[in-house]
Amino acid sequence: MIVGLFGGSFNPPHLGHLLVAETVRDQFALDAVWWIPARVPPHKVGEGEDLAAPAHRLAMTRLAVADHDAFAVSDVEVRREGPSYTVETVRALQAAHPEHTFHLILGGDSLRGFASWRRPEEIAERVPLLVYRRPGAAPAVPEELEGRVRFAEAPLLAISSTDLRARCRAGRSLRYLVPEPVRAYIEEHRLYRA
């Protein structure tokens, strides 16, 4: 089975995430996309007070993908203490599922900062990178990643979790920006309020 690993804070998961995951799955003929909410996203330090608890983000991600047979959610990072480093996740999943071929799905903004990740060279040796372009991001491929990066021709949908959290704080609607079960969950648990 060919599996795309799609990690992130998913704080909250939104329609842009779903569109990217489906486009990459379809374009690269992936059998599945495993969504992996980070327990402690190492590159989102300034977001601390806005970061919903890992259990909430895991639950919302499960709700977001529930109606898609090729999407699944892994709690591998939520269960692990400390920062959620991709290299550790890839190692763990390859060890647990040697029968699968994994690819890493990431955004163009993440590719630009990829050199700052923990052990980026090992990640790129272990898994090919499937990169989707985000609005305003036209990343160049670093020389050390030549031949390890493929770009997705994904539609650009300018929805960001940061903006969605701001909408919540302002009491504005999230309808048609997040899946309806995610919107209901945010309301029920009063997440992202001031």
PDB file of C-alpha atoms in Angstrom:
ATOM      1  CA  MET A   1       0.000   0.000   0.000  1.00  0.00           C
ATOM      2  CA  ILE A   2       1.248   3.507  -0.859  1.00  0.00           C
ATOM      3  CA  VAL A   3       0.467   5.911   1.970  1.00  0.00           C
ATOM      4  CA  GLY A   4       0.805   9.680   2.154  1.00  0.00           C
ATOM      5  CA  LEU A   5       1.656  10.977   5.627  1.00  0.00           C
ATOM      6  CA  PHE A   6      -0.061  14.310   6.236  1.00  0.00           C
ATOM      7  CA  GLY A   7       1.052  15.875   9.496  1.00  0.00           C
ATOM      8  CA  GLY A   8       0.134  19.155  11.090  1.00  0.00           C
ATOM      9  CA  SER A   9      -1.363  20.824  14.105  1.00  0.00           C
ATOM     10  CA  PHE A  10      -4.871  20.648  12.538  1.00  0.00           C
ATOM     11  CA  ASN A  11      -5.886  23.465  14.848  1.00  0.00           C
ATOM     12  CA  PRO A  12      -8.607  23.130  13.510  1.00  0.00           C
ATOM     13  CA  PRO A  13      -8.680  20.910  10.414  1.00  0.00           C
ATOM     14  CA  HIS A  14     -10.444  22.740   7.569  1.00  0.00           C
ATOM     15  CA  LEU A  15     -11.626  22.381   3.995  1.00  0.00           C
ATOM     16  CA  GLY A  16      -8.255  23.511   2.658  1.00  0.00           C
ATOM     17  CA  HIS A  17      -6.596  20.542   4.395  1.00  0.00           C
ATOM     18  CA  LEU A  18      -9.175  18.188   2.893  1.00  0.00           C
ATOM     19  CA  LEU A  19      -8.733  19.628  -0.579  1.00  0.00           C
ATOM     20  CA  VAL A  20      -4.945  19.276  -0.394  1.00  0.00           C
ATOM     21  CA  ALA A  21      -5.095  15.711   0.923  1.00  0.00           C
ATOM     22  CA  GLU A  22      -7.565  14.598  -1.753  1.00  0.00           C
ATOM     23  CA  THR A  23      -5.720  16.344  -4.575  1.00  0.00           C
ATOM     24  CA  VAL A  24      -2.368  14.822  -3.576  1.00  0.00           C
ATOM     25  CA  ARG A  25      -3.970  11.390  -3.055  1.00  0.00           C
ATOM     26  CA  ASP A  26      -5.536  11.514  -6.508  1.00  0.00           C
ATOM     27  CA  GLN A  27      -2.579  13.046  -8.384  1.00  0.00           C
ATOM     28  CA  PHE A  28       0.001  10.604  -7.010  1.00  0.00           C
ATOM     29  CA  ALA A  29      -2.320   7.555  -6.917  1.00  0.00           C
ATOM     30  CA  LEU A  30      -1.917   7.073  -3.167  1.00  0.00           C
ATOM     31  CA  ASP A  31      -3.900   4.223  -1.660  1.00  0.00           C
ATOM     32  CA  ALA A  32      -4.386   6.150   1.565  1.00  0.00           C
ATOM     33  CA  VAL A  33      -3.601   9.381   3.369  1.00  0.00           C
ATOM     34  CA  TRP A  34      -2.859   9.114   7.073  1.00  0.00           C
ATOM     35  CA  TRP A  35      -3.524  12.363   8.909  1.00  0.00           C
ATOM     36  CA  ILE A  36      -1.173  12.823  11.869  1.00  0.00           C
ATOM     37  CA  PRO A  37      -2.047  15.569  14.367  1.00  0.00           C
ATOM     38  CA  ALA A  38       1.039  16.773  16.225  1.00  0.00           C
ATOM     39  CA  ARG A  39       1.023  16.669  20.007  1.00  0.00           C
ATOM     40  CA  VAL A  40       3.498  19.559  20.252  1.00  0.00           C
ATOM     41  CA  PRO A  41       4.188  21.154  16.849  1.00  0.00           C
ATOM     42  CA  PRO A  42       7.854  22.246  17.057  1.00  0.00           C
ATOM     43  CA  HIS A  43       7.425  25.079  14.522  1.00  0.00           C
ATOM     44  CA  LYS A  44       4.284  26.583  16.105  1.00  0.00           C
ATOM     45  CA  VAL A  45       5.723  27.891  19.351  1.00  0.00           C
ATOM     46  CA  GLY A  46       4.002  31.295  19.157  1.00  0.00           C
ATOM     47  CA  GLU A  47       0.633  29.570  18.850  1.00  0.00           C
ATOM     48  CA  GLY A  48       0.745  28.022  22.344  1.00  0.00           C
ATOM     49  CA  GLU A  49      -2.203  29.820  23.904  1.00  0.00           C
ATOM     50  CA  ASP A  50      -4.287  29.172  20.780  1.00  0.00           C
ATOM     51  CA  LEU A  51      -3.381  25.497  20.488  1.00  0.00           C
ATOM     52  CA  ALA A  52      -6.329  23.266  21.373  1.00  0.00           C
ATOM     53  CA  ALA A  53      -5.487  20.232  23.488  1.00  0.00           C
ATOM     54  CA  PRO A  54      -4.136  17.270  21.500  1.00  0.00           C
ATOM     55  CA  ALA A  55      -7.253  15.204  22.313  1.00  0.00           C
ATOM     56  CA  HIS A  56      -9.493  17.912  20.803  1.00  0.00           C
ATOM     57  CA  ARG A  57      -7.376  18.221  17.640  1.00  0.00           C
ATOM     58  CA  LEU A  58      -7.293  14.440  17.260  1.00  0.00           C
ATOM     59  CA  ALA A  59     -11.090  14.242  17.664  1.00  0.00           C
ATOM     60  CA  MET A  60     -11.685  17.074  15.163  1.00  0.00           C
ATOM     61  CA  THR A  61      -9.352  15.460  12.626  1.00  0.00           C
ATOM     62  CA  ARG A  62     -11.204  12.154  12.960  1.00  0.00           C
ATOM     63  CA  LEU A  63     -14.505  13.976  12.381  1.00  0.00           C
ATOM     64  CA  ALA A  64     -13.075  15.822   9.364  1.00  0.00           C
ATOM     65  CA  VAL A  65     -12.024  12.649   7.524  1.00  0.00           C
ATOM     66  CA  ALA A  66     -14.725  10.231   8.705  1.00  0.00           C
ATOM     67  CA  ASP A  67     -16.586  10.126   5.396  1.00  0.00           C
ATOM     68  CA  HIS A  68     -13.548   9.286   3.209  1.00  0.00           C
ATOM     69  CA  ASP A  69     -12.538   5.633   2.875  1.00  0.00           C
ATOM     70  CA  ALA A  70      -8.953   6.468   1.865  1.00  0.00           C
ATOM     71  CA  PHE A  71      -8.348   8.836   4.800  1.00  0.00           C
ATOM     72  CA  ALA A  72      -7.360   7.644   8.268  1.00  0.00           C
ATOM     73  CA  VAL A  73      -6.057   9.356  11.390  1.00  0.00           C
ATOM     74  CA  SER A  74      -2.980   8.198  13.291  1.00  0.00           C
ATOM     75  CA  ASP A  75      -2.444   9.125  16.922  1.00  0.00           C
ATOM     76  CA  VAL A  76       1.264   8.207  16.790  1.00  0.00           C
ATOM     77  CA  GLU A  77       2.379  11.769  17.638  1.00  0.00           C
ATOM     78  CA  VAL A  78      -0.387  12.502  20.147  1.00  0.00           C
ATOM     79  CA  ARG A  79       0.668   9.410  22.131  1.00  0.00           C
ATOM     80  CA  ARG A  80       4.360  10.380  22.121  1.00  0.00           C
ATOM     81  CA  GLU A  81       5.560  12.868  24.765  1.00  0.00           C
ATOM     82  CA  GLY A  82       7.460  16.011  23.805  1.00  0.00           C
ATOM     83  CA  PRO A  83       7.748  17.788  20.458  1.00  0.00           C
ATOM     84  CA  SER A  84       6.369  15.953  17.421  1.00  0.00           C
ATOM     85  CA  TYR A  85       9.361  15.463  15.168  1.00  0.00           C
ATOM     86  CA  THR A  86       8.589  14.091  11.713  1.00  0.00           C
ATOM     87  CA  VAL A  87      11.747  11.984  11.575  1.00  0.00           C
ATOM     88  CA  GLU A  88      10.655  10.066  14.690  1.00  0.00           C
ATOM     89  CA  THR A  89       7.187   9.553  13.243  1.00  0.00           C
ATOM     90  CA  VAL A  90       8.513   8.264   9.932  1.00  0.00           C
ATOM     91  CA  ARG A  91      10.890   5.866  11.704  1.00  0.00           C
ATOM     92  CA  ALA A  92       8.082   4.554  13.931  1.00  0.00           C
ATOM     93  CA  LEU A  93       5.611   4.069  11.077  1.00  0.00           C
ATOM     94  CA  GLN A  94       8.162   2.384   8.808  1.00  0.00           C
ATOM     95  CA  ALA A  95       9.098   0.007  11.623  1.00  0.00           C
ATOM     96  CA  ALA A  96       5.453  -0.760  12.430  1.00  0.00           C
ATOM     97  CA  HIS A  97       4.343  -1.093   8.775  1.00  0.00           C
ATOM     98  CA  PRO A  98       7.244  -2.422   6.664  1.00  0.00           C
ATOM     99  CA  GLU A  99       4.743  -3.593   4.053  1.00  0.00           C
ATOM    100  CA  HIS A 100       3.750   0.015   3.218  1.00  0.00           C
ATOM    101  CA  THR A 101       5.535   2.599   1.086  1.00  0.00           C
ATOM    102  CA  PHE A 102       5.300   6.035   2.666  1.00  0.00           C
ATOM    103  CA  HIS A 103       5.453   9.529   1.166  1.00  0.00           C
ATOM    104  CA  LEU A 104       5.432  12.777   3.145  1.00  0.00           C
ATOM    105  CA  ILE A 105       2.873  15.432   2.197  1.00  0.00           C
ATOM    106  CA  LEU A 106       3.885  18.982   3.044  1.00  0.00           C
ATOM    107  CA  GLY A 107       3.217  22.551   2.013  1.00  0.00           C
ATOM    108  CA  GLY A 108       5.523  24.800   0.042  1.00  0.00           C
ATOM    109  CA  ASP A 109       6.032  26.927   3.143  1.00  0.00           C
ATOM    110  CA  SER A 110       7.245  23.834   5.007  1.00  0.00           C
ATOM    111  CA  LEU A 111       9.612  22.967   2.159  1.00  0.00           C
ATOM    112  CA  ARG A 112      11.223  26.413   2.470  1.00  0.00           C
ATOM    113  CA  GLY A 113      11.936  25.752   6.145  1.00  0.00           C
ATOM    114  CA  PHE A 114      12.682  22.048   5.736  1.00  0.00           C
ATOM    115  CA  ALA A 115      16.408  22.466   6.478  1.00  0.00           C
ATOM    116  CA  SER A 116      15.479  23.614  10.027  1.00  0.00           C
ATOM    117  CA  TRP A 117      13.583  20.408  10.770  1.00  0.00           C
ATOM    118  CA  ARG A 118      15.159  17.704  12.918  1.00  0.00           C
ATOM    119  CA  ARG A 119      17.285  15.434  10.665  1.00  0.00           C
ATOM    120  CA  PRO A 120      15.863  16.633   7.331  1.00  0.00           C
ATOM    121  CA  GLU A 121      18.392  14.604   5.354  1.00  0.00           C
ATOM    122  CA  GLU A 122      17.188  11.394   7.010  1.00  0.00           C
ATOM    123  CA  ILE A 123      13.539  12.252   6.316  1.00  0.00           C
ATOM    124  CA  ALA A 124      14.315  12.851   2.628  1.00  0.00           C
ATOM    125  CA  GLU A 125      16.272   9.580   2.429  1.00  0.00           C
ATOM    126  CA  ARG A 126      13.428   7.641   4.017  1.00  0.00           C
ATOM    127  CA  VAL A 127      10.433   9.106   2.145  1.00  0.00           C
ATOM    128  CA  PRO A 128       9.817  11.124  -1.022  1.00  0.00           C
ATOM    129  CA  LEU A 129       8.299  14.566  -0.424  1.00  0.00           C
ATOM    130  CA  LEU A 130       4.988  15.449  -2.077  1.00  0.00           C
ATOM    131  CA  VAL A 131       4.727  19.229  -1.905  1.00  0.00           C
ATOM    132  CA  TYR A 132       1.612  21.295  -2.497  1.00  0.00           C
ATOM    133  CA  ARG A 133       1.909  24.969  -3.206  1.00  0.00           C
ATOM    134  CA  ARG A 134       0.136  27.385  -0.890  1.00  0.00           C
ATOM    135  CA  PRO A 135      -1.004  30.867  -1.871  1.00  0.00           C
ATOM    136  CA  GLY A 136       2.031  33.118  -2.148  1.00  0.00           C
ATOM    137  CA  ALA A 137       4.477  30.233  -1.832  1.00  0.00           C
ATOM    138  CA  ALA A 138       6.572  29.236  -4.840  1.00  0.00           C
ATOM    139  CA  PRO A 139       9.373  27.258  -3.211  1.00  0.00           C
ATOM    140  CA  ALA A 140      12.619  26.343  -4.873  1.00  0.00           C
ATOM    141  CA  VAL A 141      13.893  22.827  -4.284  1.00  0.00           C
ATOM    142  CA  PRO A 142      17.080  22.868  -2.199  1.00  0.00           C
ATOM    143  CA  GLU A 143      19.986  21.167  -3.959  1.00  0.00           C
ATOM    144  CA  GLU A 144      20.192  18.413  -1.344  1.00  0.00           C
ATOM    145  CA  LEU A 145      16.563  17.452  -2.070  1.00  0.00           C
ATOM    146  CA  GLU A 146      16.898  17.218  -5.858  1.00  0.00           C
ATOM    147  CA  GLY A 147      15.062  14.132  -7.085  1.00  0.00           C
ATOM    148  CA  ARG A 148      13.222  13.673  -3.752  1.00  0.00           C
ATOM    149  CA  VAL A 149      10.507  16.330  -4.275  1.00  0.00           C
ATOM    150  CA  ARG A 150       7.407  16.191  -6.449  1.00  0.00           C
ATOM    151  CA  PHE A 151       4.938  19.055  -6.670  1.00  0.00           C
ATOM    152  CA  ALA A 152       1.180  18.680  -6.538  1.00  0.00           C
ATOM    153  CA  GLU A 153      -0.942  20.744  -8.845  1.00  0.00           C
ATOM    154  CA  ALA A 154      -3.360  21.509  -6.053  1.00  0.00           C
ATOM    155  CA  PRO A 155      -6.021  24.202  -6.280  1.00  0.00           C
ATOM    156  CA  LEU A 156      -5.167  27.122  -4.048  1.00  0.00           C
ATOM    157  CA  LEU A 157      -7.703  27.685  -1.304  1.00  0.00           C
ATOM    158  CA  ALA A 158      -6.696  30.492   1.041  1.00  0.00           C
ATOM    159  CA  ILE A 159      -8.089  29.159   4.319  1.00  0.00           C
ATOM    160  CA  SER A 160      -5.829  29.165   7.344  1.00  0.00           C
ATOM    161  CA  SER A 161      -6.325  27.732  10.813  1.00  0.00           C
ATOM    162  CA  THR A 162      -4.991  31.011  12.244  1.00  0.00           C
ATOM    163  CA  ASP A 163      -7.790  32.954  10.535  1.00  0.00           C
ATOM    164  CA  LEU A 164     -10.380  30.404  11.632  1.00  0.00           C
ATOM    165  CA  ARG A 165      -9.326  30.742  15.274  1.00  0.00           C
ATOM    166  CA  ALA A 166      -9.575  34.539  14.957  1.00  0.00           C
ATOM    167  CA  ARG A 167     -13.086  34.142  13.521  1.00  0.00           C
ATOM    168  CA  CYS A 168     -14.029  32.027  16.556  1.00  0.00           C
ATOM    169  CA  ARG A 169     -12.703  34.624  18.972  1.00  0.00           C
ATOM    170  CA  ALA A 170     -14.727  37.288  17.157  1.00  0.00           C
ATOM    171  CA  GLY A 171     -17.879  35.143  17.257  1.00  0.00           C
ATOM    172  CA  ARG A 172     -17.973  34.786  13.460  1.00  0.00           C
ATOM    173  CA  SER A 173     -19.181  31.789  11.473  1.00  0.00           C
ATOM    174  CA  LEU A 174     -16.997  28.858  10.401  1.00  0.00           C
ATOM    175  CA  ARG A 175     -19.734  27.418   8.191  1.00  0.00           C
ATOM    176  CA  TYR A 176     -18.375  26.183   4.815  1.00  0.00           C
ATOM    177  CA  LEU A 177     -14.790  26.700   6.026  1.00  0.00           C
ATOM    178  CA  VAL A 178     -14.551  23.550   8.130  1.00  0.00           C
ATOM    179  CA  PRO A 179     -16.527  20.302   7.816  1.00  0.00           C
ATOM    180  CA  GLU A 180     -19.859  20.600   9.612  1.00  0.00           C
ATOM    181  CA  PRO A 181     -18.992  17.978  12.282  1.00  0.00           C
ATOM    182  CA  VAL A 182     -15.818  19.966  13.087  1.00  0.00           C
ATOM    183  CA  ARG A 183     -17.808  23.200  13.357  1.00  0.00           C
ATOM    184  CA  ALA A 184     -20.273  21.501  15.713  1.00  0.00           C
ATOM    185  CA  TYR A 185     -17.413  20.099  17.813  1.00  0.00           C
ATOM    186  CA  ILE A 186     -15.798  23.542  18.141  1.00  0.00           C
ATOM    187  CA  GLU A 187     -19.143  25.001  19.242  1.00  0.00           C
ATOM    188  CA  GLU A 188     -19.885  22.184  21.685  1.00  0.00           C
ATOM    189  CA  HIS A 189     -16.471  22.395  23.349  1.00  0.00           C
ATOM    190  CA  ARG A 190     -16.245  26.193  23.088  1.00  0.00           C
ATOM    191  CA  LEU A 191     -12.788  26.026  21.506  1.00  0.00           C
ATOM    192  CA  TYR A 192     -10.805  29.095  20.402  1.00  0.00           C
ATOM    193  CA  ARG A 193     -12.842  31.545  22.464  1.00  0.00           C
ATOM    194  CA  ALA A 194     -11.264  34.685  23.878  1.00  0.00           C
TER     195      ALA A 194
END
